[in-house]
XYZ file of C-alpha atoms in Angstrom:
465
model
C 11.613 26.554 0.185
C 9.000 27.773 2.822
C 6.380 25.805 4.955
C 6.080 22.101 4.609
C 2.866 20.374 4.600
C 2.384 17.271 6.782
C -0.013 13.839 5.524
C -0.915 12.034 8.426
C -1.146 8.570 8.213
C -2.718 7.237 11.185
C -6.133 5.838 9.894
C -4.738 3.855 7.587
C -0.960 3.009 6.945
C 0.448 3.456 10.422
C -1.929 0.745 12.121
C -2.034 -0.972 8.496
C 2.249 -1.406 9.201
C 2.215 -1.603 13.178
C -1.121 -4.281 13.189
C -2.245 -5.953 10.124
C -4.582 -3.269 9.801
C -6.914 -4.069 12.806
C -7.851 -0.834 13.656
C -11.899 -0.347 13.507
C -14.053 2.363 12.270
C -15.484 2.844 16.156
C -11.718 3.239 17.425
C -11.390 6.431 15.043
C -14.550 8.471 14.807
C -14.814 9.822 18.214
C -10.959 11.572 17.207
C -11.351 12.463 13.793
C -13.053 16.380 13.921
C -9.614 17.093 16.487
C -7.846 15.556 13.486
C -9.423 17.518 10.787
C -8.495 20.929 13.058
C -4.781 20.229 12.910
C -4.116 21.486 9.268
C -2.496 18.662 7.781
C -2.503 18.463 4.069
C -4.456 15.921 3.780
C -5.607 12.763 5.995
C -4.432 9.304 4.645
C -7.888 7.082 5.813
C -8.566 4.704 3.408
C -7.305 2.221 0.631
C -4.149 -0.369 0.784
C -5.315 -3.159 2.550
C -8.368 -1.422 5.106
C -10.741 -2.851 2.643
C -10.000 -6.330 2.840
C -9.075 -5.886 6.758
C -12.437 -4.335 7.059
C -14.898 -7.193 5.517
C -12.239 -9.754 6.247
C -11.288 -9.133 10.284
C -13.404 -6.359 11.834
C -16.614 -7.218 9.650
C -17.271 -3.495 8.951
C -18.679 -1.945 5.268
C -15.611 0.033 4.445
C -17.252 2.595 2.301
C -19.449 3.301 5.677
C -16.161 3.881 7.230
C -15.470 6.206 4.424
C -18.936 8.018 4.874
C -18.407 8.943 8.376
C -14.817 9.599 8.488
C -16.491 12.155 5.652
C -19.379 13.343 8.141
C -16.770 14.308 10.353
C -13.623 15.951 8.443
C -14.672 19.243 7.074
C -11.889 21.041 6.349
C -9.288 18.496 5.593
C -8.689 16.640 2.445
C -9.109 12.579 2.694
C -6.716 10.394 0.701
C -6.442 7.320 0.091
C -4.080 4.281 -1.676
C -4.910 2.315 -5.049
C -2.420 -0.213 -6.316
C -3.190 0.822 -10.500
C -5.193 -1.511 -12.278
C -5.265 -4.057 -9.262
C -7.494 -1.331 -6.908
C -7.221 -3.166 -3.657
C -7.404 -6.449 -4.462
C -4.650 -8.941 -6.060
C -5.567 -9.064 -9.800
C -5.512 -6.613 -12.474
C -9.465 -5.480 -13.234
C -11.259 -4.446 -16.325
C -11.268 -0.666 -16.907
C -15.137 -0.224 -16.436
C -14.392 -1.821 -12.613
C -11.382 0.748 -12.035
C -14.145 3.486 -13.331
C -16.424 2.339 -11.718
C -14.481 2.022 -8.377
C -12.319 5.648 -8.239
C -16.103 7.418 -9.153
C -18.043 5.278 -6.254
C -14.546 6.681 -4.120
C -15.209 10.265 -4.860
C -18.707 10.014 -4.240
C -18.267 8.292 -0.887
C -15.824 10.940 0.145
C -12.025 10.522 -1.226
C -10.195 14.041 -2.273
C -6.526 12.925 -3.125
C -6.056 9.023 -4.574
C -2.525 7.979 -4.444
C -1.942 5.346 -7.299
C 0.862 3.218 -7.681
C 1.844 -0.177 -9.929
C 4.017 -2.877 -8.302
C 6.490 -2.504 -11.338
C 6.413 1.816 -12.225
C 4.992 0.258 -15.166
C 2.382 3.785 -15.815
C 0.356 1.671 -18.417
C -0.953 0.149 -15.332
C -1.823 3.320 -13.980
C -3.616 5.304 -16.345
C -6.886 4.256 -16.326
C -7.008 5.070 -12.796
C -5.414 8.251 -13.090
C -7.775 9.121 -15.882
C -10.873 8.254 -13.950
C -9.598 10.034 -10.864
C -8.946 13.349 -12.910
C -12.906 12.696 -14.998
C -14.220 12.570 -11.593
C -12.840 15.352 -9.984
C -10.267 14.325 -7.465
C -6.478 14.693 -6.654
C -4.353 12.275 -8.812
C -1.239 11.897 -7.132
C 0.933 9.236 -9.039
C 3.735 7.033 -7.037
C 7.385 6.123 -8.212
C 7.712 2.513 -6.001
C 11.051 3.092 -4.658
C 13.573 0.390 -4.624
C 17.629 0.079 -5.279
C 18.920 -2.193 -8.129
C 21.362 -1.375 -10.644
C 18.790 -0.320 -12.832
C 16.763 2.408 -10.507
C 19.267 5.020 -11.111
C 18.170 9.033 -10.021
C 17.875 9.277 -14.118
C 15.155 6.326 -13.946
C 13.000 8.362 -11.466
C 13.323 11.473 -13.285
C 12.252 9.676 -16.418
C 9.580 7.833 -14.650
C 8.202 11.666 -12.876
C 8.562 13.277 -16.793
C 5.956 10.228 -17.655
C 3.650 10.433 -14.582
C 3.479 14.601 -15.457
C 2.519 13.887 -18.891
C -0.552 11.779 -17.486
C -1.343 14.728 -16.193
C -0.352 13.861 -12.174
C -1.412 16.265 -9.927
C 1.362 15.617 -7.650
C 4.068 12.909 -7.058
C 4.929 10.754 -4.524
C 7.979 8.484 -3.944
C 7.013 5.511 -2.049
C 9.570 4.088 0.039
C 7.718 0.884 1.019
C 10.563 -0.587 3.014
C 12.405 2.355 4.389
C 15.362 1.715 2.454
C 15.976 5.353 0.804
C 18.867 6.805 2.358
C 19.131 10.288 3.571
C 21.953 11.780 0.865
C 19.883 9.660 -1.687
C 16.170 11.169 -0.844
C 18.501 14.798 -0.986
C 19.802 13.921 -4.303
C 16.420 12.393 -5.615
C 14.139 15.591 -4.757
C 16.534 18.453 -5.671
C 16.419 15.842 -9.233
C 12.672 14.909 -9.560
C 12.096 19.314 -8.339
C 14.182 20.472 -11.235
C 12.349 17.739 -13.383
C 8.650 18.565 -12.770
C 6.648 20.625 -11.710
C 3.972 19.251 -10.133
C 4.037 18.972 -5.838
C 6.332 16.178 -4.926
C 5.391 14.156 -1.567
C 7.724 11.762 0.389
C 6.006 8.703 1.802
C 8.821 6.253 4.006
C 8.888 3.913 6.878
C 11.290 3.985 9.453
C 12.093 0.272 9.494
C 15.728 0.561 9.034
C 16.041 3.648 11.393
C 16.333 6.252 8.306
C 13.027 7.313 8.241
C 13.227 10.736 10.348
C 16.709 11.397 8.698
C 15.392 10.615 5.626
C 12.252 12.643 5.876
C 14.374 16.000 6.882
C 17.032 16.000 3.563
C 13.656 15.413 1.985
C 12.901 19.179 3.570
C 16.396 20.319 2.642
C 16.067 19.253 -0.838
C 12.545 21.148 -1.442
C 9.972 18.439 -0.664
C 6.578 19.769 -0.419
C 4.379 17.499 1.340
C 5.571 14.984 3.809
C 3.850 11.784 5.595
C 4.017 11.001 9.141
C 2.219 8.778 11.717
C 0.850 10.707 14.864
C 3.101 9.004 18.086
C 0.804 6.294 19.432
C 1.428 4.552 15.830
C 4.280 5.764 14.456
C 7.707 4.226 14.144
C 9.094 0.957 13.158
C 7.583 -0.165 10.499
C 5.883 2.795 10.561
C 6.014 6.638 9.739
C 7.879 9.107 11.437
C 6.053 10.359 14.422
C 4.257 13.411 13.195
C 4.843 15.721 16.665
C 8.444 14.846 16.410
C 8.778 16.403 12.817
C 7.219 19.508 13.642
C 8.806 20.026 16.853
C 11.937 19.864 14.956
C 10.809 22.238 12.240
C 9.284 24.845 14.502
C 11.406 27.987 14.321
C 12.833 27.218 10.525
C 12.044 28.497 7.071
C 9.947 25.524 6.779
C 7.659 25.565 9.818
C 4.586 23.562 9.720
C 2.542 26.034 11.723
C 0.881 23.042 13.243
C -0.265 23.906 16.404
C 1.475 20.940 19.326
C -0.846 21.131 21.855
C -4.101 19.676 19.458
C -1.385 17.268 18.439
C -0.922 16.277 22.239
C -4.595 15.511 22.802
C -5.199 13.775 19.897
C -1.875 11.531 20.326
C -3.555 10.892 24.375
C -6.687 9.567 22.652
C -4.777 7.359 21.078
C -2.481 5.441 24.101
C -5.156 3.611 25.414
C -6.070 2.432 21.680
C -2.389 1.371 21.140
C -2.479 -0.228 24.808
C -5.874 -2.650 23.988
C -3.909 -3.644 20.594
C -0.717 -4.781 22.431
C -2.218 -6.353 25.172
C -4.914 -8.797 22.725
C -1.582 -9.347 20.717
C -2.521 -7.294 17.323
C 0.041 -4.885 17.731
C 3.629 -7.547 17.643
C 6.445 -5.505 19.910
C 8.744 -7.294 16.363
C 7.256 -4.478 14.109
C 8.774 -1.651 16.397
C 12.447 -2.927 16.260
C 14.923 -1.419 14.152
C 16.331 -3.810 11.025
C 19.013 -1.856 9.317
C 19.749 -4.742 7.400
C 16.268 -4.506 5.361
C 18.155 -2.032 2.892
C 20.140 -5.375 1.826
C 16.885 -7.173 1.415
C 14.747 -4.684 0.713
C 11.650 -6.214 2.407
C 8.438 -4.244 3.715
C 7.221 -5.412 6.963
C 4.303 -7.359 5.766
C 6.452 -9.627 3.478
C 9.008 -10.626 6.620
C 5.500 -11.648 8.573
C 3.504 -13.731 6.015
C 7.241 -15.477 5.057
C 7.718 -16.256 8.954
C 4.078 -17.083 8.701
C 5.099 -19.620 5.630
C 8.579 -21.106 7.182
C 6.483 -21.737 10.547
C 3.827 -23.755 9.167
C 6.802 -26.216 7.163
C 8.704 -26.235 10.619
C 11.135 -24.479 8.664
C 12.413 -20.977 10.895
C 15.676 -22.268 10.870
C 15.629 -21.269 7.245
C 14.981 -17.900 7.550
C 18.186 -16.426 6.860
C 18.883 -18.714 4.002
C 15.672 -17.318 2.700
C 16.568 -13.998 3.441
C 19.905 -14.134 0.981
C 17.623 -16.358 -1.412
C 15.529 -13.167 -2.270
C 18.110 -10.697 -3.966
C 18.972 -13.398 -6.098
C 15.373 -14.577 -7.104
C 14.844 -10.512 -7.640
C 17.386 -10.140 -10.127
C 16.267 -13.134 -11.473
C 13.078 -11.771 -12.765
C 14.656 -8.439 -13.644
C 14.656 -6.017 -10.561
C 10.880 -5.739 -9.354
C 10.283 -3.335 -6.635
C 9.148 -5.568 -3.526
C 6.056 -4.197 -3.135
C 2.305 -6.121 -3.336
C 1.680 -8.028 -4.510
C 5.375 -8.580 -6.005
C 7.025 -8.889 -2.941
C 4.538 -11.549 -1.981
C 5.706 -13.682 -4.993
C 9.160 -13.067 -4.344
C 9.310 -13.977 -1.435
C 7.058 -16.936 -1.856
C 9.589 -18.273 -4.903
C 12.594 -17.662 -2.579
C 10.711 -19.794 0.433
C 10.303 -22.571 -2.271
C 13.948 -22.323 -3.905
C 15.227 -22.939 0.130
C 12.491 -25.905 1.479
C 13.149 -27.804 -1.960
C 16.891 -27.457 -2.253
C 16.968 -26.927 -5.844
C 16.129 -23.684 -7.185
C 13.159 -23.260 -9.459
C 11.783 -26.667 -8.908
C 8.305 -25.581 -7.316
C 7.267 -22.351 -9.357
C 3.926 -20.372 -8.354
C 1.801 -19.851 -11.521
C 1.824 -16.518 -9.854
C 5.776 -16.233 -11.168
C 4.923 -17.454 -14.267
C 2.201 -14.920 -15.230
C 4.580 -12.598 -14.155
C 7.314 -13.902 -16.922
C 4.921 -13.926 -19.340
C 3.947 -10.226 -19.004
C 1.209 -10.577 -17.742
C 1.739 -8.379 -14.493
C 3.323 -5.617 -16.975
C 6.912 -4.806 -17.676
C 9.767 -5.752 -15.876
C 12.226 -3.044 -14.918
C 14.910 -4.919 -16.877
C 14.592 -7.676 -19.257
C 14.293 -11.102 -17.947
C 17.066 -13.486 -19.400
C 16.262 -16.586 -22.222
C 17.733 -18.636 -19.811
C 15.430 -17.539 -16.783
C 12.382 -17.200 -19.164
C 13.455 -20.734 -20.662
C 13.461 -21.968 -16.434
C 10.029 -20.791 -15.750
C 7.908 -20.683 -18.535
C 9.887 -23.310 -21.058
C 8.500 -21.848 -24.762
C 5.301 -20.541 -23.554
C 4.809 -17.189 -25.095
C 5.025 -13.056 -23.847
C 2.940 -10.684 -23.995
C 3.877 -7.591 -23.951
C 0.916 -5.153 -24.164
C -0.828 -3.485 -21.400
C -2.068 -6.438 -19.290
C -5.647 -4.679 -18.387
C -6.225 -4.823 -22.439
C -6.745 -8.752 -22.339
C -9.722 -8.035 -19.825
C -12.988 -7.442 -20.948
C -15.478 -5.395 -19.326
C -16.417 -7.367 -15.852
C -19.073 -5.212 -14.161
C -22.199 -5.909 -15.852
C -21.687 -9.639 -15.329
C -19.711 -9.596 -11.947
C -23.225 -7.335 -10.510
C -25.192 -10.219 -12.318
C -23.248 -13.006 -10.654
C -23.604 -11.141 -7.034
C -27.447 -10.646 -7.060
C -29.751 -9.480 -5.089
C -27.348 -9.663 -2.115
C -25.670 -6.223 -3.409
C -27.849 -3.400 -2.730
C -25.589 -0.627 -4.291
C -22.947 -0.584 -6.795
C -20.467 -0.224 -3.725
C -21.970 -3.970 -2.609
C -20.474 -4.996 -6.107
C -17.259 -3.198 -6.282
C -16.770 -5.014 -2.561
C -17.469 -8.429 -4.839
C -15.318 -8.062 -7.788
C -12.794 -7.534 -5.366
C -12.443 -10.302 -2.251
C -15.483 -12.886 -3.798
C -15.386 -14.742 -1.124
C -15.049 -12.860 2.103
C -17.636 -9.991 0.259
C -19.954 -12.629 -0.560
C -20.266 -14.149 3.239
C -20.261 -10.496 4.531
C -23.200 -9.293 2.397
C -25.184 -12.193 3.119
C -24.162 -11.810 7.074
C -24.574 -8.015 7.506
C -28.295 -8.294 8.748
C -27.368 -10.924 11.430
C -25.123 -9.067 13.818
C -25.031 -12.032 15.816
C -23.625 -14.368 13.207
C -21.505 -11.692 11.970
C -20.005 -11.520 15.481
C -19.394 -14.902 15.915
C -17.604 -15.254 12.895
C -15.536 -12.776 13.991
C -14.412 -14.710 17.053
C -13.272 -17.960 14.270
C -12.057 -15.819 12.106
C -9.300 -13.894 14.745
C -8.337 -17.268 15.600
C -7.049 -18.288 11.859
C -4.092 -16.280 10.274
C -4.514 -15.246 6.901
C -1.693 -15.389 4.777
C -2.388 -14.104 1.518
C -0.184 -15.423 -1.583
C-alpha cells in the first residue's frame, strides 16, 4: 500500500467525454507549466479522438499541439491513447504505419502510450506495444472492461498474464462506460495485483455515479496509479474530479502529497473555459447527468449521442428505448464485444437498424459483417452457425491476426499524398482521416479559408459510423 499516483485527464479525455473533444490547443498552453508542477504521474494530452477533433473541428496540426504541450511540461510525463492496430483512426493499419506512427509520437513528445483493442484481442496490440518499447517509451497495455457472462475476474487475470508476457510496462483497466462496480474493481485489483507484477492503473467514468466509489476500493485493493479529471471537466461522463480524490486521501496511508492550493488555481483557469463551452453549446448539460441504468446497457457516452444523433435524423426518438433493450441482445449476438470504438459504434448502429426496420437483421452494415468474418479479430465468445449463417450466409472466416492481410501502406500512402505532406507526420495525418487531412494540408497556408471552413464545418454534425 503507500502513496497513490494521480493521471490527470483534462487535455484530453475529460473535454473528449464532456464536449466532443472541442477543446483547442490555445485554451491549454497558457495552464500547462502550473500543470506540470502538480506531480501527477503522468498528464493524459493526446490520442483517442483529439486527432481527428483537431484537423476535423478546431483546424489545428495535432502533433504541433503535441510539440508545445512538450515545450512546456518539463517534469511530467505525457501520455497518450492508441486503439492497437487501428491508431486513431477506424481501420486496422499495416505494421510499417503503426511503426511509423508510435516512433513519429515519441519524437514529437509522448512518454507513456496507453494501447487498447476493441475486443482484448492482444494480437491486435502487439505491434504497437513492440514499437512503443523499440522506441523507448512507456507501454501501458489496457484490459477494455465490460460485464458478460464470459468476462469473469479469471478472464482479466488471464488477459493481464498475456499483456505481461508482451512485456507491458504497466496495466490499465479501462472502464469506458463507468459500469465497474465498487466490490468488483476491489475484487479485480487485489486479483490482477497477485497476478502481475507490473503497475496496475484504473481508468473509469463516472456516468453511472460509481466512478469516485469505484476509484477508492481501487485504493483499498492496491491500485497504483489512478485517473481523474481536474473539477472544471470532471464528472458525468467524465473522470472523477481530481481535487476531490486527494482531498479525501490526504491524511491516509495513501496520500497523494499533491499540493491543493496549485490544484485550486489551475481548476480557476479553467471556469471561464468550461463557461465559453456551455454557453456556444459544446459542452451539452445531458453529459453531466447521472444514468445508473448504463451498467444494463453498457454504453459510453459517445455511443448514446451519435445513436440520438441517428434516431433524430429518421424522426425516430420515440425509439430510443426500444433501441436501448435492442443492444444487449445484438451484443450477445455477435459474442460479447466490449462496447467500445469503434465496436460500440456498430452495435449500436445494427441495433438502430434491427428497431427502424422491424425485423431483425434485415439491414446489416458491411461493418458487422467484417466483424463476423474475423476480420476485426476474435470475438470474446464464439459467434453461433446460426448468427454467422444470418449475417454472412457461407462466406468464409478468417481467423488470423487481421493486420497480417495488410501489406505495407506507407511508401505508397506518402506517394498518393504528395507534395502537400511536408513531413512524415503530414502522412501519418493522411493514412489516417484522407479526407479531412487532405483539405487541411492543402488549407493550412490560407488562414482565412481555413477559418471559414471552420464556421461550415461547426454548423454540420459529424456522426461517424
Amino acid at each position: 500500500m503507500g502513496k497513490v499516483k494521480l493521471t490527470d485527464t483534462i487535455l484530453r479525455d475529460a473535454h473528449q467525454s464532456l464536449m466532443a473533444t472541442r477543446m483547442s490547443t490555445a485554451e491549454m498552453l497558457p495552464i500547462v507549466e502550473k500543470l506540470d508542477k502538480v506531480g501527477f504521474e503522468a498528464l493524459e494530452v493526446w490520442g483517442g479522438a483529439t486527432f481527428d477533433a483537431s484537423i476535423r473541428f478546431l483546424k489545428e496540426d495535432p502533433w504541433e499541439r503535441l510539440r508545445e504541450i512538450k515545450k512546456r511540461a518539463k517534469n511530467t510525463k505525457l501520455q497518450m491513447l492508441l486503439r492497437g492496430q487501428n491508431l486513431l483512426g477506424y481501420r486496422h493499419y499495416a505494421d510499417d504505419i503503426v511503426d511509423k506512427f508510435v516512433q513519429k509520437s515519441v519524437e514529437n513528445g509522448i512518454d507513456v502510450i496507453r494501447i487498447f483493442d476493441a475486443l482484448n484481442d492482444v494480437r491486435n496490440i502487439r505491434q504497437a506495444c513492440e514499437s512503443t518499447k523499440k522506441y523507448g517509451a512507456h507501454a501501458q497495455l489496457a484490459i477494455c472492461y465490460t460485464i458478460s457472462p464470459v468476462h469473469t475476474i479469471e478472464y482479466y487475470k488471464n488477459l493481464a498474464k498475456e499483456m505481461e508476457e508482451l512485456r507491458a510496462d504497466s496495466i490499465a483497466i479501462k472502464d469506458m462506460s463507468g459500469i465497474l462496480l465498487p466490490y468488483r474493481a476491489y475484487e479485480l485489483v487485489k486479483e490482477l495485483k497477485k497476478t502481475v507484477k507490473v503497475p496496475i492503473e484504473i481508468h473509469t467514468h463516472t456516468t453511472a455515479g460509481l466512478g469516485e466509489m469505484t476509484c477508492i476500493k481501487a485504493i483499498e485493493a492496491g491500485v497504483d496509479i489512478v485517473d481523474t479529471a481536474m473539477s472544471p471537466f470532471s464528472s458525468g461522463t467524465s473522470q472523477p474530479a481530481t481535487e476531490s480524490l486527494v482531498r479525501t486521501l490526504q491524511g491516509t496511508e495513501f496520500d497523494t502529497g499533491l499540493d491543493l492550493e496549485l490544484l485550486k488555481e489551475i481548476a480557476e483557469y479553467f471556469k471561464p473555459i468550461r463557461k465559453k463551452h456551455l454557453e456556444c453549446g459544446d459542452l451539452n448539460p445531458q453529459a453531466l447527468f447521472t444514468e445508473p441504468n448504463i451498467v444494463e446497457y453498457q454504453l459510453p457516452g459517445g455511443m448514446l449521442s451519435n445513436m440520438l444523433s441517428q434516431l433524430k435524423a429518421q424522426k425516430a426518438e420515440n425509439k430510443y428505448e426500444d433501441v436501448l433493450r435492442e443492444i444487449p441482445k445484438v451484443r450477445a449476438d455477435l459474442g460479447y464485444p466490449p462496447l467500445v470504438t469503434p465496436l460500440s459504434q456498430m452495435v449500436g448502429t445494427q441495433s438502430v437498424f434491427n428497431v427502424l426496420t422491424g425485423s431483425r437483421y434485415k439491414m446489416i452494415p458491411k461493418e458487422i459483417k467484417d466483424y463476423v468474418k474475423g476480420f476485426y479479430g476474435k470475438s470474446p465468445v464464439p459467434i453461433s452457425d446460426e448468427m454467422k449463417k444470418i449475417i454472412i450466409g457461407d462466406d468464409e472466416i478468417f481467423n488470423g491476426r487481421p493486420a497480417d492481410l495488410i501489406e505495407n501502406e506507407y511508401d505508397k500512402i506518402k506517394q498518393e499524398i504528395g507534395d502537400l505532406a511536408k513531413s512524415d507526420e503530414d502522412v501519418l495525418m493522411y493514412a489516417m482521416f484522407p479526407q479531412v487531412a487532405k483539405t487541411y494540408l492543402e488549407n493550412r497556408d490560407k488562414p482565412e479559408k481555413i477559418g471559414k471552413e471552420k464556421k461550415i464545418e461547426e454548423q454540420v454534425i459529424n456522426v461517424i459510423f
